[in-house]
PDB file of C-alpha atoms in Angstrom:
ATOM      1  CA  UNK U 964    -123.807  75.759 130.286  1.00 52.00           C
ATOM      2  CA  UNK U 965    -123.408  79.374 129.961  1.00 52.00           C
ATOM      3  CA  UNK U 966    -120.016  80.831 131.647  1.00 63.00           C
ATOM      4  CA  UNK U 967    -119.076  84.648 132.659  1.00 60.00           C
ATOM      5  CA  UNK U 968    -115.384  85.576 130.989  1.00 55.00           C
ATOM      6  CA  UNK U 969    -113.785  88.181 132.935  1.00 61.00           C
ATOM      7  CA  UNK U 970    -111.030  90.043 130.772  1.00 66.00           C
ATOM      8  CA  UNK U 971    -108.883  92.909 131.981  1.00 73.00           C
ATOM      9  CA  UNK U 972    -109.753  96.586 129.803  1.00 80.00           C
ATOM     10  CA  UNK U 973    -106.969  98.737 130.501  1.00 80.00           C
ATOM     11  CA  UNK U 974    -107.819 102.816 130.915  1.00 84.00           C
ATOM     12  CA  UNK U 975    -106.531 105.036 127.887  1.00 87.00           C
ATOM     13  CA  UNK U 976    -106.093 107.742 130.476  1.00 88.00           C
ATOM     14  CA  UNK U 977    -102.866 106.656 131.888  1.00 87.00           C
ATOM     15  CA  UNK U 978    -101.306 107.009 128.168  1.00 90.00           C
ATOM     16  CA  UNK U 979    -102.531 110.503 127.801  1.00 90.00           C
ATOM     17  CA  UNK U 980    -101.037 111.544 131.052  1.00 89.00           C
ATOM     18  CA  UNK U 981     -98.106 110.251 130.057  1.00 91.00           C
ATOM     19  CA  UNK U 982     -98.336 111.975 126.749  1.00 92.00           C
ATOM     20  CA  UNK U 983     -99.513 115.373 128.464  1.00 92.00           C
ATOM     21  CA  UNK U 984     -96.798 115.200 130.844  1.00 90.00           C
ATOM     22  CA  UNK U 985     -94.004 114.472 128.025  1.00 91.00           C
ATOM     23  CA  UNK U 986     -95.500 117.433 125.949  1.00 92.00           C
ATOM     24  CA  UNK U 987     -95.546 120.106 128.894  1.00 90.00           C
ATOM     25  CA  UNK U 988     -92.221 119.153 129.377  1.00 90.00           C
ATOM     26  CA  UNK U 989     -90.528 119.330 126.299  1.00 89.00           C
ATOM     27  CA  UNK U 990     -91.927 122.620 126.452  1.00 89.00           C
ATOM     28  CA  UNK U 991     -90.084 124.008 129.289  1.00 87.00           C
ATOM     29  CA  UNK U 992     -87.576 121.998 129.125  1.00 89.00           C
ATOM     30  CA  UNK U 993     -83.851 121.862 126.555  1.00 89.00           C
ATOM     31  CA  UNK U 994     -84.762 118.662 125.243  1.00 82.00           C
ATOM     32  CA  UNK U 995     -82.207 118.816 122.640  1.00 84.00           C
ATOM     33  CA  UNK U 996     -80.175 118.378 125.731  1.00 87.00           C
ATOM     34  CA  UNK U 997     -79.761 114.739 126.959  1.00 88.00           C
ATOM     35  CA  UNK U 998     -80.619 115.125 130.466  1.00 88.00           C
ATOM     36  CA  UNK U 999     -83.767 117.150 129.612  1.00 87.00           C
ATOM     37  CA  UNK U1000     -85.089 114.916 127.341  1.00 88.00           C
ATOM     38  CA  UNK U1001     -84.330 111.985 130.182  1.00 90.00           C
ATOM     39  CA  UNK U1002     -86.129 114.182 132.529  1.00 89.00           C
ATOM     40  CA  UNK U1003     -89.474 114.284 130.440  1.00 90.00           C
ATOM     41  CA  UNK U1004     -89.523 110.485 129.682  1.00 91.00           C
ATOM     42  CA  UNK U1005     -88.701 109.987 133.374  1.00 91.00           C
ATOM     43  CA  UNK U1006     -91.812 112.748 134.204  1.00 89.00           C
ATOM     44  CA  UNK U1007     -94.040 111.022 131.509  1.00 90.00           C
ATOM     45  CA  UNK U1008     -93.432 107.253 133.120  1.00 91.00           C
ATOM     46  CA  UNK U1009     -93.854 108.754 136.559  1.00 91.00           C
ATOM     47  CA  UNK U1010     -97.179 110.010 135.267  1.00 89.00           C
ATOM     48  CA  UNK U1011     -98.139 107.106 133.577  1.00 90.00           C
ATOM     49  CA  UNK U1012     -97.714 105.123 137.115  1.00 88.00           C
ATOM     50  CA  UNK U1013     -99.871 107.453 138.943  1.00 89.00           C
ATOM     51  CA  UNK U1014    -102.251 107.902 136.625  1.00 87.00           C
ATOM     52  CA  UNK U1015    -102.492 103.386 136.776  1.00 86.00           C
ATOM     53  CA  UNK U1016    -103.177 104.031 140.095  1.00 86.00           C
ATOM     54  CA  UNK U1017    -106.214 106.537 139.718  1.00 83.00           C
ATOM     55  CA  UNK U1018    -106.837 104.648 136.759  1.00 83.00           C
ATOM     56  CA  UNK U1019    -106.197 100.681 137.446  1.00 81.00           C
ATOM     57  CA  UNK U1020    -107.746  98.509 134.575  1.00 80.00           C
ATOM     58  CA  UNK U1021    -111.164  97.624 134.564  1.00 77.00           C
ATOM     59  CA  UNK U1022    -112.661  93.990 134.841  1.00 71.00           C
ATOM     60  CA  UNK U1023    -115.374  93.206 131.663  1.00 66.00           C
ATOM     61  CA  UNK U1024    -117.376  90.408 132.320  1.00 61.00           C
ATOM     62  CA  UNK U1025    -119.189  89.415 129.022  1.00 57.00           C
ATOM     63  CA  UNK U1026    -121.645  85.379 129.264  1.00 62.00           C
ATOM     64  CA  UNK U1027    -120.966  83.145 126.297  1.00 57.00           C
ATOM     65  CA  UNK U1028    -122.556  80.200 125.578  1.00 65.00           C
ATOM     66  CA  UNK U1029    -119.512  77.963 125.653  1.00 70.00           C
ATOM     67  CA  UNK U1030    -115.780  78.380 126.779  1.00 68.00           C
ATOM     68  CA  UNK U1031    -113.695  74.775 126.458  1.00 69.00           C
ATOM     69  CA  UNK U1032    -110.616  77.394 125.390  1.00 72.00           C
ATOM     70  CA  UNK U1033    -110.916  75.622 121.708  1.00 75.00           C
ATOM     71  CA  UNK U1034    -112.610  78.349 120.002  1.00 78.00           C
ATOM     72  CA  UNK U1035    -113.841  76.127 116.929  1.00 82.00           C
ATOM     73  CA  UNK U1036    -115.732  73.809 119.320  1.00 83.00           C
ATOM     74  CA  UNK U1037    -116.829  76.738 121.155  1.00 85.00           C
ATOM     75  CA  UNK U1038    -118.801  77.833 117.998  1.00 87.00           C
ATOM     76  CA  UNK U1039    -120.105  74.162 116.939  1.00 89.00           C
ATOM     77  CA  UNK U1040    -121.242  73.701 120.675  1.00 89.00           C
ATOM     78  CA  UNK U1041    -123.049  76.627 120.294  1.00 88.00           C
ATOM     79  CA  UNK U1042    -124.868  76.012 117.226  1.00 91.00           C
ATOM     80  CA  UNK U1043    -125.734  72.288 118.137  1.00 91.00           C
ATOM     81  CA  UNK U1044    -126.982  74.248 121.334  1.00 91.00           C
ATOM     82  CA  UNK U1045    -129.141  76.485 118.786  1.00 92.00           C
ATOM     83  CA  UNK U1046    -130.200  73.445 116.895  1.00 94.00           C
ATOM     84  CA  UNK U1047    -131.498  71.510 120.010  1.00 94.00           C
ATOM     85  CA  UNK U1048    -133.335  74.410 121.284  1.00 93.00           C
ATOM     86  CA  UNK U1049    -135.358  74.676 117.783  1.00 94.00           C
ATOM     87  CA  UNK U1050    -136.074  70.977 118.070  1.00 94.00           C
ATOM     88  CA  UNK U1051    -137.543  71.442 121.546  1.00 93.00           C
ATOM     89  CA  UNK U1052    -139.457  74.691 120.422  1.00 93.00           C
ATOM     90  CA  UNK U1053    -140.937  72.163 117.591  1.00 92.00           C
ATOM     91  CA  UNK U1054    -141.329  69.658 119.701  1.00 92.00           C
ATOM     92  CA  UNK U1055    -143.838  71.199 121.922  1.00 90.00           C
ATOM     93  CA  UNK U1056    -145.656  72.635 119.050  1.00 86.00           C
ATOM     94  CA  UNK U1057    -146.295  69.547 117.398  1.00 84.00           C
ATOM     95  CA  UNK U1058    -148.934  67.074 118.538  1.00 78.00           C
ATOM     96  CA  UNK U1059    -148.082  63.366 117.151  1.00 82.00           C
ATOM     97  CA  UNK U1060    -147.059  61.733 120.604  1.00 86.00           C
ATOM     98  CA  UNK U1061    -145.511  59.291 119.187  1.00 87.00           C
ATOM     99  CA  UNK U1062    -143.532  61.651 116.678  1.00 89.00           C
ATOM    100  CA  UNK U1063    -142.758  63.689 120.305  1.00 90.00           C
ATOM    101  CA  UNK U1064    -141.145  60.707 121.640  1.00 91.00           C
ATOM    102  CA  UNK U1065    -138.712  60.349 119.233  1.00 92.00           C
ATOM    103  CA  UNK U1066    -138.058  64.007 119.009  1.00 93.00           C
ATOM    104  CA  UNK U1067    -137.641  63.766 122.868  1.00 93.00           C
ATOM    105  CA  UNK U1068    -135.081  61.564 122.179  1.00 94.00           C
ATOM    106  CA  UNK U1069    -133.023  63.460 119.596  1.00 94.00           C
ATOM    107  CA  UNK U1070    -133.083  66.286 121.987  1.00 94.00           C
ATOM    108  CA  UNK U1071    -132.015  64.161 125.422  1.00 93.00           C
ATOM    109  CA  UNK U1072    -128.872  62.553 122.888  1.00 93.00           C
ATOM    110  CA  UNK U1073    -128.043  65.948 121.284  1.00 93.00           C
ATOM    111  CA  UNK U1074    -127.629  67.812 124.390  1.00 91.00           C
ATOM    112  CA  UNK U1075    -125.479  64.580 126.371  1.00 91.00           C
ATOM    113  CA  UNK U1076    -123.255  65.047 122.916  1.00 90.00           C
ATOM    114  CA  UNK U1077    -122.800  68.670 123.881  1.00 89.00           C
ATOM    115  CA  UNK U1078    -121.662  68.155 127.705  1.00 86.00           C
ATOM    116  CA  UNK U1079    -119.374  65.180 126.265  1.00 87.00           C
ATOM    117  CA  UNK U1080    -117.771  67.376 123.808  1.00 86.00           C
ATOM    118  CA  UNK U1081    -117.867  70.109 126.444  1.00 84.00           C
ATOM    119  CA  UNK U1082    -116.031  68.480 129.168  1.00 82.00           C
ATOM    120  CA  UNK U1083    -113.596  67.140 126.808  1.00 81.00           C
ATOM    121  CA  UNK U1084    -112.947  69.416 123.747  1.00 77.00           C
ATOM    122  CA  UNK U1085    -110.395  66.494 122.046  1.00 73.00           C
ATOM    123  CA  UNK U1086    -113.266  64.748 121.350  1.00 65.00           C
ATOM    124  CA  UNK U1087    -114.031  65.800 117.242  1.00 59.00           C
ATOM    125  CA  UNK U1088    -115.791  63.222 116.456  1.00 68.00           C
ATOM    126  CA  UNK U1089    -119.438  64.528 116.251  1.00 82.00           C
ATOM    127  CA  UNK U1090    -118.616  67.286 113.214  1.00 84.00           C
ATOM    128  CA  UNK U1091    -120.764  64.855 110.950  1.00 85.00           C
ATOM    129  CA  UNK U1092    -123.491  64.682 113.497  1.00 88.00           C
ATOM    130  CA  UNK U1093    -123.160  69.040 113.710  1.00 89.00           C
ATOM    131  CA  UNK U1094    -122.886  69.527 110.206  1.00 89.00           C
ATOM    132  CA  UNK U1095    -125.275  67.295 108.427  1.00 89.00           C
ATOM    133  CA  UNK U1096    -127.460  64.893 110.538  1.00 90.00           C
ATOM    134  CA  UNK U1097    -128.814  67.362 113.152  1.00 92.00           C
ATOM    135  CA  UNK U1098    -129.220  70.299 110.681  1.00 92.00           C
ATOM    136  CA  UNK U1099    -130.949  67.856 108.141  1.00 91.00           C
ATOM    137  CA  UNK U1100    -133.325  66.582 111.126  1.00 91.00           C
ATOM    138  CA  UNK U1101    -134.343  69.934 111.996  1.00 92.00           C
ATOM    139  CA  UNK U1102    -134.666  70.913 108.411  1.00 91.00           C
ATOM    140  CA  UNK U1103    -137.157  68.173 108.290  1.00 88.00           C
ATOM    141  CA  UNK U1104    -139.084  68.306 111.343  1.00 90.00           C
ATOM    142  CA  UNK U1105    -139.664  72.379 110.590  1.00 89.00           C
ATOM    143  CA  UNK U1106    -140.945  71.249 107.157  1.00 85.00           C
ATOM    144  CA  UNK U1107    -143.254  68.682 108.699  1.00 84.00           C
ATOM    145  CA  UNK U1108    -144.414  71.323 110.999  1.00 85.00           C
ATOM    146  CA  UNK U1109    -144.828  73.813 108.286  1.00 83.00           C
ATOM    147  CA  UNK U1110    -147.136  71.644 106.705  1.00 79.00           C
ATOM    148  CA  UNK U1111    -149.175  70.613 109.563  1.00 77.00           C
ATOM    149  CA  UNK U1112    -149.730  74.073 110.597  1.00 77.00           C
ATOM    150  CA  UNK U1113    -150.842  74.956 107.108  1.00 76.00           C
ATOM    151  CA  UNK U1114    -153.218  72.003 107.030  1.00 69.00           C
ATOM    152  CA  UNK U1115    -151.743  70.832 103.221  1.00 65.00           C
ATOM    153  CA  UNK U1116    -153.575  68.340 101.986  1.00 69.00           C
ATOM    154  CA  UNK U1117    -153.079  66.001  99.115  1.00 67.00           C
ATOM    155  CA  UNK U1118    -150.950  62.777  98.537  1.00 73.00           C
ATOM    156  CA  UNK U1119    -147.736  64.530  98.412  1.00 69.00           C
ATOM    157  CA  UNK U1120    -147.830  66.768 101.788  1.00 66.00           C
ATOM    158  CA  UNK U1121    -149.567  62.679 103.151  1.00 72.00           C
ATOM    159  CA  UNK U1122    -146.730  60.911 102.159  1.00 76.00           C
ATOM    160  CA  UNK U1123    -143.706  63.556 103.729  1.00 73.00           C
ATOM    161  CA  UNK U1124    -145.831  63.198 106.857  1.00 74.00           C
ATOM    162  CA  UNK U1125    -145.886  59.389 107.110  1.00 79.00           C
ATOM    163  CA  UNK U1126    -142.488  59.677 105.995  1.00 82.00           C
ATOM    164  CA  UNK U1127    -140.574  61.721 108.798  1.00 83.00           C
ATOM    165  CA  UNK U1128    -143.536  59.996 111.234  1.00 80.00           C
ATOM    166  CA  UNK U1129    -141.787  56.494 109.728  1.00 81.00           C
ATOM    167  CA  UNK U1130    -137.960  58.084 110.307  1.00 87.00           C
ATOM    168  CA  UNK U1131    -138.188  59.742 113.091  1.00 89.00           C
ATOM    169  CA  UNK U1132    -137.623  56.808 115.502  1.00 88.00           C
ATOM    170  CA  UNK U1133    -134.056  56.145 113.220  1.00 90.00           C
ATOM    171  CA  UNK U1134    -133.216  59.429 113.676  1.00 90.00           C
ATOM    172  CA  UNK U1135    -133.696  59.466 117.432  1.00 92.00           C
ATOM    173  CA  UNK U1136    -131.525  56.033 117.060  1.00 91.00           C
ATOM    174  CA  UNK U1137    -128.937  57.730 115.035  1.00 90.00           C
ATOM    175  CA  UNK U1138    -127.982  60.239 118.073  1.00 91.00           C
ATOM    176  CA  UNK U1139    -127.976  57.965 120.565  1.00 91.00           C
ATOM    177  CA  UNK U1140    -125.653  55.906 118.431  1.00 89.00           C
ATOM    178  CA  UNK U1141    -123.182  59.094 117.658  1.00 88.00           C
ATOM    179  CA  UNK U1142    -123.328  59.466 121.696  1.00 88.00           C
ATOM    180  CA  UNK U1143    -122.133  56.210 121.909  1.00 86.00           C
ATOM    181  CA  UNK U1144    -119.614  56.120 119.850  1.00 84.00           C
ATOM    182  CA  UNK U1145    -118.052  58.987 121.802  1.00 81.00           C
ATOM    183  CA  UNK U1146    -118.026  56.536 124.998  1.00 78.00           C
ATOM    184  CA  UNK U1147    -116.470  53.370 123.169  1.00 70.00           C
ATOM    185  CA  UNK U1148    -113.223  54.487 123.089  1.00 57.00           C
ATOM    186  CA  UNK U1149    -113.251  55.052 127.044  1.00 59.00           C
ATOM    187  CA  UNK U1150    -115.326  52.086 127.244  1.00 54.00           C
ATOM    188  CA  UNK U1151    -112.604  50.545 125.870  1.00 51.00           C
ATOM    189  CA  UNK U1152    -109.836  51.767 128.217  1.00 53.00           C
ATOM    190  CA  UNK U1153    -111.856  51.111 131.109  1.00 51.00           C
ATOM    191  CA  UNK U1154    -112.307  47.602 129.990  1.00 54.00           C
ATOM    192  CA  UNK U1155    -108.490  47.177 129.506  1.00 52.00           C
ATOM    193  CA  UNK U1156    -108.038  48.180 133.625  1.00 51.00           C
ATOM    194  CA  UNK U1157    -110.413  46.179 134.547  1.00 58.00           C
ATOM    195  CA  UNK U1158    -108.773  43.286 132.979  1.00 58.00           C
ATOM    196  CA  UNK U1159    -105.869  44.364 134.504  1.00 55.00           C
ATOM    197  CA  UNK U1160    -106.925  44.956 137.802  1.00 63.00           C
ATOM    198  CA  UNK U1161    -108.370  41.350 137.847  1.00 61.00           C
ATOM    199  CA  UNK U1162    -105.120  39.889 136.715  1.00 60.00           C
ATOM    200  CA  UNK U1163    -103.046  41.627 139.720  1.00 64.00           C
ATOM    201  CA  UNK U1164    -105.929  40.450 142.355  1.00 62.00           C
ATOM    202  CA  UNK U1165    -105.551  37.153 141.092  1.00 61.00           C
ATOM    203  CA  UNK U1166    -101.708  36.820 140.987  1.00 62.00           C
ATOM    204  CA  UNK U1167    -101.566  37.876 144.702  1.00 63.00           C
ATOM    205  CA  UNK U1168    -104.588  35.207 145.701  1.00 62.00           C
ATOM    206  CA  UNK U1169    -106.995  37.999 146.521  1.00 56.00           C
ATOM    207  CA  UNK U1170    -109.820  36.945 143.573  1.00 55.00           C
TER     208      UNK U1170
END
């Protein structure tokens, strides 16, 4: 998902030709006369072009995660991204398989909700899911795996285990839900030409 930006860095030299070339100049030069003074600006531009020449502007290519030219989404993408990747990292160090599923889940919905949003910025609707639900879910699931790496017994550390173990199918469901929501208003539209295109295939005798 990554993409290279290319921007443009102009050189600083050309501007202190130009400013070297105005100063020598003005020193030989009557610049208190009009034509002398036109001289060195003319002298200093004239610099300044050949010195873009020797000099031309160099091309800085720099990766970022995102680029949808919305720079807002461009940092929620990114830290969904960050999320995800945390949730896969957890994933594969905890052992429940049937705690993995559902984390497998989450993961395979969050990431579709990133290329969605990705390939079509307008789409705002996930800022809950970025905000609260996927943070929250992570916050969890690293809790869960702080205490199962610490081996914390007792009937409180039992019961936040069975707990997210219980929830983490609903979560899973949760994402795949937000996903679909982002689909229903296409769904939707793509419903409506259908219905139209059935109509027109009718009225001519073709259906």
């Amino acid at each position: 998902m990554s993409k290279i930006i290319r921007t443009r860095k102009p050189s600083v030299l050309p501007f202190y030709a130009m400013a070297l070339v105005f100063l020598v100049l003005c020193a030989v030069l009557p610049v208190y006369k009009l034509w002398a003074l036109l001289a060195a600006l003319g002298g200093a531009f004239v610099a300044f072009g050949a010195a873009q020449k020797v000099c031309p502007p160099r091309v800085v290519e720099h990766e970022v995660p995102f680029h949808t030219g919305v720079e807002d989404v461009d940092a929620m993408l990114t830290d969904i991204q960050q999320k995800l990747d945390t949730l896969h990292t957890l994933n594969e160090q905890l052992p429940d398989p049937q705690l993995s599923v559902a984390m497998t889940r989450m993961e395979k919905a969050g990431r579709s909700i990133v290329e969605a949003v990705e390939a079509n910025p307008e789409r705002q609707a996930v800022r809950r899911f970025a905000n609260y639900y996927l943070p929250d879910a992570v916050n969890v699931l690293q809790q869960y795996a702080k205490l199962a790496k610490q081996g914390v017994r007792g009937e409180n550390a039992a019961a936040i285990r069975t707990e997210v173990e219980h929830n983490a199918a609903s979560i899973a469901t949760a994402f795949e839900n937000q996903l679909d929501a982002l689909y229903a208003a296409e769904s939707m539209d793509l419903s409506a030409d259908i219905t139209v295109l059935q109509n027109m295939l009718k009225g001519q005798g073709l259906s």
